[in-house]
Tab-separated table of C-alpha atoms in Angstrom:
chain	number	residue	atom	x	y	z
A	402	MET	CA	87.151	88.079	-143.024
A	403	ARG	CA	90.113	88.672	-145.444
A	404	GLN	CA	92.335	89.945	-142.575
A	405	SER	CA	91.426	86.848	-140.228
A	406	ALA	CA	92.637	84.427	-142.920
A	407	SER	CA	95.949	86.357	-143.757
A	408	LEU	CA	96.386	86.179	-139.648
A	409	TRP	CA	95.895	82.022	-139.792
A	410	ILE	CA	98.228	81.963	-142.869
A	411	GLU	CA	100.628	83.702	-140.896
A	412	ARG	CA	100.530	81.755	-137.746
A	413	LEU	CA	100.634	78.771	-139.769
A	414	ALA	CA	103.647	79.606	-141.499
A	415	ARG	CA	105.373	80.309	-138.035
A	416	PHE	CA	104.354	77.436	-136.569
A	417	GLY	CA	106.070	75.348	-139.694
A	418	TYR	CA	109.090	77.332	-139.540
A	419	ALA	CA	109.382	76.070	-135.455
A	420	ALA	CA	108.513	72.318	-136.571
A	421	LYS	CA	110.658	72.333	-139.691
A	422	GLY	CA	113.600	73.760	-137.176
A	423	ILE	CA	113.124	71.145	-134.520
A	424	VAL	CA	113.686	68.239	-137.486
A	425	TYR	CA	116.667	69.487	-138.696
A	426	ALA	CA	117.863	70.374	-134.871
A	427	ILE	CA	117.399	66.948	-134.002
A	428	VAL	CA	119.218	65.668	-137.025
A	429	GLY	CA	122.096	67.241	-136.529
A	430	LEU	CA	122.306	66.664	-133.040
A	431	LEU	CA	122.212	63.042	-133.410
A	432	ALA	CA	124.725	63.348	-136.574
A	433	LEU	CA	127.143	64.908	-133.836
A	434	GLN	CA	126.739	61.983	-131.084
A	435	ALA	CA	127.666	59.733	-134.051
A	436	ALA	CA	130.886	62.038	-135.012
A	437	MET	CA	131.818	62.265	-131.037
A	438	GLY	CA	131.359	58.298	-130.360
A	439	THR	CA	128.355	58.840	-128.220
A	440	GLY	CA	125.630	56.558	-129.371
A	441	GLY	CA	124.080	59.075	-131.793
A	442	LYS	CA	123.664	57.671	-135.559
A	443	THR	CA	123.690	59.694	-138.920
A	444	THR	CA	119.886	60.142	-140.097
A	445	ASP	CA	117.516	61.759	-142.200
A	446	THR	CA	114.301	63.807	-141.334
A	447	GLN	CA	112.611	60.571	-141.065
A	448	GLY	CA	114.789	59.256	-138.370
A	449	ALA	CA	114.427	62.739	-136.414
A	450	LEU	CA	110.789	62.147	-136.302
A	451	GLU	CA	111.270	58.196	-135.067
A	452	ALA	CA	113.750	60.006	-132.241
A	453	ILE	CA	111.134	62.373	-131.303
A	454	VAL	CA	108.362	59.614	-130.394
A	455	THR	CA	110.595	57.401	-128.353
A	456	GLN	CA	110.738	60.662	-126.255
A	457	PRO	CA	108.840	60.928	-122.656
A	458	PHE	CA	105.236	62.106	-124.169
A	459	GLY	CA	106.743	61.422	-127.639
A	460	LYS	CA	103.514	60.676	-129.646
A	461	PHE	CA	101.869	63.784	-128.134
A	462	LEU	CA	105.111	65.728	-129.183
A	463	LEU	CA	105.124	64.089	-132.699
A	464	SER	CA	102.132	65.095	-133.428
A	465	LEU	CA	102.582	68.647	-132.839
A	466	VAL	CA	105.343	68.279	-134.894
A	467	ALA	CA	103.175	66.916	-137.674
A	468	ILE	CA	100.745	69.616	-137.584
A	469	GLY	CA	103.808	72.039	-137.794
A	470	LEU	CA	105.285	70.526	-140.816
A	471	LEU	CA	101.778	70.017	-142.457
A	472	SER	CA	101.230	74.120	-141.744
A	473	TYR	CA	105.159	74.702	-143.591
A	474	ALA	CA	103.600	72.886	-146.349
A	475	ILE	CA	100.284	74.607	-146.428
A	476	TRP	CA	102.634	78.082	-145.850
A	477	ARG	CA	104.854	76.787	-149.533
A	478	PHE	CA	101.336	75.951	-151.440
A	479	VAL	CA	100.277	79.697	-150.263
A	480	GLU	CA	103.900	81.255	-151.945
A	481	ALA	CA	103.633	79.115	-155.090
A	482	LEU	CA	100.006	79.752	-155.836
A	483	LYS	CA	99.322	83.201	-154.455
A	484	ASP	CA	102.816	84.648	-154.834
A	485	PRO	CA	102.507	87.044	-151.900
A	486	GLU	CA	106.200	88.225	-152.156
A	487	ASN	CA	105.662	89.167	-155.850
A	488	LYS	CA	108.029	86.694	-157.136
A	489	GLY	CA	106.222	87.212	-160.621
A	490	THR	CA	105.860	84.944	-163.736
A	491	ASP	CA	109.253	85.340	-165.117
A	492	ALA	CA	111.647	82.565	-165.409
A	493	LYS	CA	112.864	83.148	-162.190
A	494	GLY	CA	109.718	83.898	-160.759
A	495	LEU	CA	108.072	80.482	-161.823
A	496	ALA	CA	111.513	78.520	-160.964
A	497	SER	CA	110.972	79.881	-157.207
A	498	ARG	CA	107.310	79.368	-157.183
A	499	ALA	CA	107.758	75.849	-158.782
A	500	GLY	CA	110.093	75.003	-155.775
A	501	ALA	CA	107.806	75.976	-153.470
A	502	ALA	CA	105.359	73.715	-154.689
A	503	VAL	CA	107.872	70.992	-154.707
A	504	SER	CA	109.066	71.808	-150.862
A	505	GLY	CA	104.993	71.664	-150.016
A	506	LEU	CA	105.112	68.259	-151.334
A	507	ILE	CA	107.989	66.936	-149.729
A	508	TYR	CA	106.689	68.440	-146.198
A	509	THR	CA	103.619	67.019	-146.779
A	510	GLY	CA	104.819	63.653	-147.219
A	511	LEU	CA	107.286	64.045	-144.127
A	512	ALA	CA	104.106	64.988	-142.160
A	513	LEU	CA	102.156	61.845	-143.366
A	514	SER	CA	105.335	59.633	-141.973
A	515	ALA	CA	105.028	61.392	-138.740
A	516	VAL	CA	101.091	60.959	-138.359
A	517	LYS	CA	102.083	56.950	-139.672
A	518	ILE	CA	104.384	57.118	-136.671
A	519	VAL	CA	102.107	58.354	-134.435
A	520	LEU	CA	99.979	55.324	-135.399
A	521	GLY	CA	102.421	52.792	-135.025
A	522	SER	CA	103.223	52.284	-138.546
A	523	ARG	CA	106.808	52.848	-139.066
A	524	SER	CA	108.401	52.605	-142.646
A	525	ALA	CA	111.727	51.574	-143.576
A	526	GLY	CA	115.189	53.880	-143.279
A	527	GLY	CA	115.134	56.809	-145.601
A	528	ASP	CA	117.695	55.791	-147.740
A	529	ASN	CA	116.119	52.933	-149.061
A	530	SER	CA	113.016	55.136	-149.547
A	531	THR	CA	115.291	57.427	-152.040
A	532	ALA	CA	116.747	54.422	-153.978
A	533	ASP	CA	113.160	53.187	-154.179
A	534	SER	CA	112.123	56.867	-155.441
A	535	THR	CA	114.520	56.987	-157.868
A	536	ALA	CA	114.252	53.242	-159.231
A	537	ARG	CA	110.806	53.938	-159.859
A	538	LEU	CA	111.742	57.306	-161.708
A	539	MET	CA	114.464	55.269	-163.922
A	540	ALA	CA	111.860	53.184	-164.899
A	541	GLN	CA	110.075	56.069	-166.582
A	542	PRO	CA	110.705	56.917	-170.666
A	543	PHE	CA	114.163	58.519	-170.094
A	544	GLY	CA	114.330	57.832	-166.731
A	545	GLN	CA	118.193	58.270	-166.289
A	546	TRP	CA	118.005	61.669	-167.888
A	547	LEU	CA	114.925	62.802	-165.533
A	548	VAL	CA	117.306	61.300	-162.566
A	549	GLY	CA	120.030	63.156	-164.229
A	550	THR	CA	117.733	66.349	-164.220
A	551	VAL	CA	116.685	66.018	-160.842
A	552	GLY	CA	120.258	65.360	-159.239
A	553	ALA	CA	121.723	68.560	-161.293
A	554	ILE	CA	118.417	70.524	-159.938
A	555	ILE	CA	119.628	69.353	-155.904
A	556	LEU	CA	123.400	70.184	-156.757
A	557	GLY	CA	122.148	73.686	-158.323
A	558	VAL	CA	120.524	74.312	-155.045
A	559	GLY	CA	122.708	73.019	-152.612
A	560	PHE	CA	125.375	75.766	-154.774
A	561	TYR	CA	122.639	78.345	-154.180
A	562	HIS	CA	122.433	78.026	-150.114
A	563	PHE	CA	126.510	78.646	-150.393
A	564	TYR	CA	125.731	81.413	-152.299
A	565	LYS	CA	122.987	82.501	-149.485
A	566	ALA	CA	125.514	81.754	-146.863
A	567	TYR	CA	128.361	83.773	-148.687
A	568	SER	CA	126.151	87.037	-149.404
A	569	ALA	CA	123.605	86.864	-146.452
A	570	LYS	CA	121.083	88.029	-148.433
A	571	PHE	CA	118.252	86.072	-146.380
A	572	ARG	CA	118.742	89.159	-144.042
A	573	LYS	CA	116.050	90.800	-146.085
A	574	GLU	CA	113.717	88.190	-144.948
A	575	LEU	CA	113.918	89.237	-141.482
A	576	LYS	CA	112.341	91.992	-139.368
A	577	LEU	CA	115.944	93.383	-138.362
A	578	SER	CA	114.257	96.348	-136.465
A	579	GLN	CA	112.838	94.020	-133.889
A	580	MET	CA	116.315	92.725	-132.759
A	581	SER	CA	118.738	93.615	-130.778
A	582	ASN	CA	122.315	94.118	-132.154
A	583	THR	CA	123.259	90.993	-130.402
A	584	GLN	CA	120.349	88.935	-131.681
A	585	GLU	CA	120.647	89.959	-135.435
A	586	THR	CA	124.463	89.425	-135.238
A	587	TRP	CA	123.400	85.560	-133.956
A	588	ALA	CA	121.134	85.155	-136.234
A	589	ILE	CA	123.048	86.218	-139.185
A	590	ARG	CA	125.826	83.631	-138.192
A	591	LEU	CA	123.237	81.066	-137.340
A	592	GLY	CA	121.765	81.614	-141.009
A	593	ARG	CA	125.231	81.928	-142.718
A	594	PHE	CA	126.501	78.563	-140.907
A	595	GLY	CA	123.465	76.742	-141.116
A	596	LEU	CA	122.661	77.088	-144.617
A	597	ALA	CA	126.278	76.146	-145.607
A	598	ALA	CA	126.061	72.820	-144.136
A	599	ARG	CA	122.737	72.141	-145.745
A	600	GLY	CA	124.705	73.237	-148.953
A	601	VAL	CA	127.361	70.732	-148.554
A	602	VAL	CA	124.221	67.620	-147.532
A	603	LEU	CA	122.301	69.123	-150.641
A	604	SER	CA	125.377	69.263	-153.308
A	605	ILE	CA	126.498	65.375	-151.899
A	606	THR	CA	123.198	64.455	-152.534
A	607	GLY	CA	122.856	65.688	-156.006
A	608	ILE	CA	126.042	64.198	-156.810
A	609	PHE	CA	125.068	60.545	-155.916
A	610	LEU	CA	121.633	60.974	-157.915
A	611	LEU	CA	124.131	62.442	-160.834
A	612	GLN	CA	126.088	58.735	-160.579
A	613	ALA	CA	123.132	57.142	-160.228
A	614	ALA	CA	121.933	58.328	-163.555
A	615	ARG	CA	125.270	58.051	-165.052
A	616	GLN	CA	125.919	54.210	-164.205
A	617	SER	CA	121.884	53.531	-164.464
A	618	ASP	CA	121.752	51.977	-160.738
A	619	PRO	CA	119.447	53.743	-158.511
A	620	ASN	CA	121.274	52.181	-155.666
A	621	GLN	CA	123.911	54.906	-155.961
A	622	ALA	CA	121.366	57.433	-154.849
A	623	GLN	CA	121.706	58.297	-151.312
A	624	GLY	CA	119.382	61.145	-149.124
A	625	LEU	CA	120.250	62.932	-146.069
A	626	SER	CA	121.864	60.162	-143.956
A	627	GLY	CA	123.551	58.955	-147.259
A	628	ALA	CA	125.099	62.281	-147.233
A	629	LEU	CA	126.470	62.292	-143.619
A	630	ASP	CA	127.557	58.890	-143.927
A	631	ALA	CA	129.710	59.863	-146.869
A	632	LEU	CA	131.303	62.557	-144.835
A	633	ALA	CA	132.055	60.453	-141.808
A	634	GLN	CA	133.846	57.884	-144.305
A	635	GLN	CA	136.516	60.780	-145.476
A	636	PRO	CA	139.732	61.470	-144.138
A	637	TYR	CA	139.059	63.398	-140.612
A	638	GLY	CA	135.437	61.910	-141.552
A	639	PRO	CA	134.558	62.235	-137.274
A	640	TRP	CA	135.232	66.251	-138.039
A	641	LEU	CA	133.883	66.874	-140.844
A	642	LEU	CA	130.846	65.169	-139.854
A	643	GLY	CA	130.911	67.028	-136.600
A	644	ILE	CA	131.161	70.563	-138.527
A	645	VAL	CA	128.027	69.740	-140.823
A	646	ALA	CA	126.267	68.408	-138.036
A	647	LEU	CA	126.553	71.504	-135.724
A	648	GLY	CA	125.939	73.378	-139.363
A	649	LEU	CA	122.472	71.565	-139.377
A	650	MET	CA	121.856	72.386	-135.429
A	651	ALA	CA	122.233	75.883	-136.582
A	652	TYR	CA	120.159	75.656	-139.618
A	653	GLY	CA	117.302	74.444	-137.274
A	654	THR	CA	117.662	77.129	-134.734
A	655	TYR	CA	117.673	79.535	-137.627
A	656	MET	CA	114.432	78.166	-138.469
A	657	GLY	CA	113.468	78.832	-134.966
A	658	VAL	CA	114.383	82.925	-135.436
A	659	GLN	CA	112.439	82.464	-138.908
A	660	ALA	CA	109.452	81.331	-137.075
A	661	ARG	CA	109.931	84.402	-134.807
A	662	PHE	CA	111.161	87.158	-136.728
A	663	ARG	CA	110.646	86.243	-140.397
A	664	ARG	CA	108.872	89.077	-142.560
A	665	ILE	CA	105.627	87.046	-143.742
A	666	VAL	CA	103.590	88.730	-146.851
A	667	THR	CA	99.998	86.686	-146.992
A	668	GLY	CA	98.798	88.764	-149.719
């Protein structure tokens, strides 16, 4: 019975990584089209879900993605609560497990958004939601400090993505022995490029939140699409946006690699 449960958890995790990869690949593809001026747009994960539903058999496809995102959320909760990879209970281990729990909450919300879209209830754009969420947090006691803390954490996570991209320590997460030399080479390249691109957008998002806290203005807060828009508005903006868009597509592809080759310990 326990072995059967572990097998199902592993299947959920792999399905979840695949669904997460699809979402980020679509975000990157739409941003790349926007950078090239071929009709795409900068958007966030919510926008990616809305793009899926407009395709042939869109509701069916989005339903599968919703199940996958919920599967990923369940896996992240398992990582937080059961600690199958023995992160431990020291400060570093607890921080890692807390991050997994927060990720589980985020992807549960994204899965619910996908369900709402399938049922015909589409929400407003992601960046308005970011500003609204920031406003609610800022309305709490010590709200500015809370927003600033969240911004600093997100900025720190962005820098950690740069470190992972540089060090390529993510190789330990993969079953390299099951890969050919070519597969291993491309998996590492995609992982590095994708993690660096995600580090860019997370860092920009964190900076926006710090600005919102400093100015006590929740409208300064921006999400993923706002971060991509900010890149597009810089000198050589289309080039910068295009590079990061390709990186997000690489990240999505790397999630597909994780779905196939990740070492998943379930207990």
